[in-house]
Phi, psi and omega in degrees: 000315171297320187284328168288318179311308183291327173296322169311308179299324169293333174286297185315329186266020171281127151308152176317323188262339161308306182291338172286325190298306170316317190291312182295332182294299182310302206304325205280334176282355200267149165250161188303326165297357194057019170272200180212172211256153182267198185296347185248009165098358204255137155343111185210140190287329187301307176292334187285334162325288208280325188279341166272303177305316172293348182263347157283300185295333195259346174075051175259090190298133200228134171296131200284297174332299191297299181310308199284326161293305178293338179280314172321311181291356178298138170243101190278348179304309197276357184274151174276187197282347175300288164317328169287310165317305179302331173303313184280329163308305170307325165299332184281320172316303190308321176286328175296301172307332175276329171299310204070167186310307194280337178283305184323315188272001183256348170281305190320308195306320189259347206251148175291153164293127167322108164307132188231149172297142189271160186302305156313357178272338199272130165265354180242110174239130160342126180035025160093005208223104176312346197243349197294161181303319196286313186304326166302321185290303188302319188286335161299328184276313180307312194284320169308317159321327180237025165095350186290148193249140200264136182249355197249005188311314174297318192287315196285334176297303179309311173312319188296337192282343171296336190250353175299127200265128176311152184072011193088159182092174174231156164247128177289016162255118176313138188042039182289165184254337174253113164290149171234165200279325202276335163290309173292316186301302184320307200295311183291333186297324180287278170342301208289353175279347204248305172260355210079140173324042215263149158302141181198166179294350189265333186261344155307317189293296158343288176312312182283347173286001183309142174264147175308327173293349176110339190260184173239135179268164194270335167215174186310300198285004189295142171306314177208169184270156187245178182286319186287315167306330188280322172299309184298312173306315180302298173317307185296309181306320181309311174311320182262005166085022191251134171281144179307161163297298194234164190300138173255357196283328161293314173318282195300314178324300186313334188263007171247133214251183191269358170287328182115343156296180176250131174258174191280329160217187168312316199277340173247146186235041167233155173224179182199165184299302189309329178264332164323301187291329169299316167312323187272325174297321176295319174312295172295347168296321181276010185256000000 
């Protein structure tokens, strides 16, 4: 809900011309089956997730029957964790777009949890580690999307300690010595959901990691800040009620291309629905 509300704020901040340009770009990435294309122009469930979320927020109408047909044709048994989680969220968004917000929320309240694959059923996990902050974040999101009750909160929080870096921040490697932005954001998202968004040294580390340009880099050795790391960092700061160190509006606008989409970094000239999603999320996070 925090994610959708932030995207909605980003949309409300757009003028009519900007909204039209972004909507046209998103629509251009749609296939005949109302799925969305990856960087190579092929339909992909991961990119369809971003395309469907943007379509819902931007008011782009999709054919509900085509959406259902696309989902029904997916081989979920062969999916890795990331694509499986994307599929399940696509299923949720398809229901949301079909039933409307009121109907979806009412039905969700009285529905039984969706049966999902267990973490041990996946052979391909991020960093090949079921306990890394990013894997934990994906698993928690998957459980929330499918109505599962989180029963192992203490174990999750305890396991994250092995990835914490002294001085603040997290690594996706156990006992890592160099924190990463995406690992830190993932860990903060998990602890925020389980304990509440309470101020801590790691949110301070995240704030201090912002570049003077207003952006965030995935790692210290990264050549330039990127829109993904910037969007997720600004969003997490917003969740914790912490103001960014620098204004991010100019950084976000600099990544908005003539096509209407957003680029990953300033050295790239192409866009896709994933980075356009992060552009809108970043915009909503600074308002």
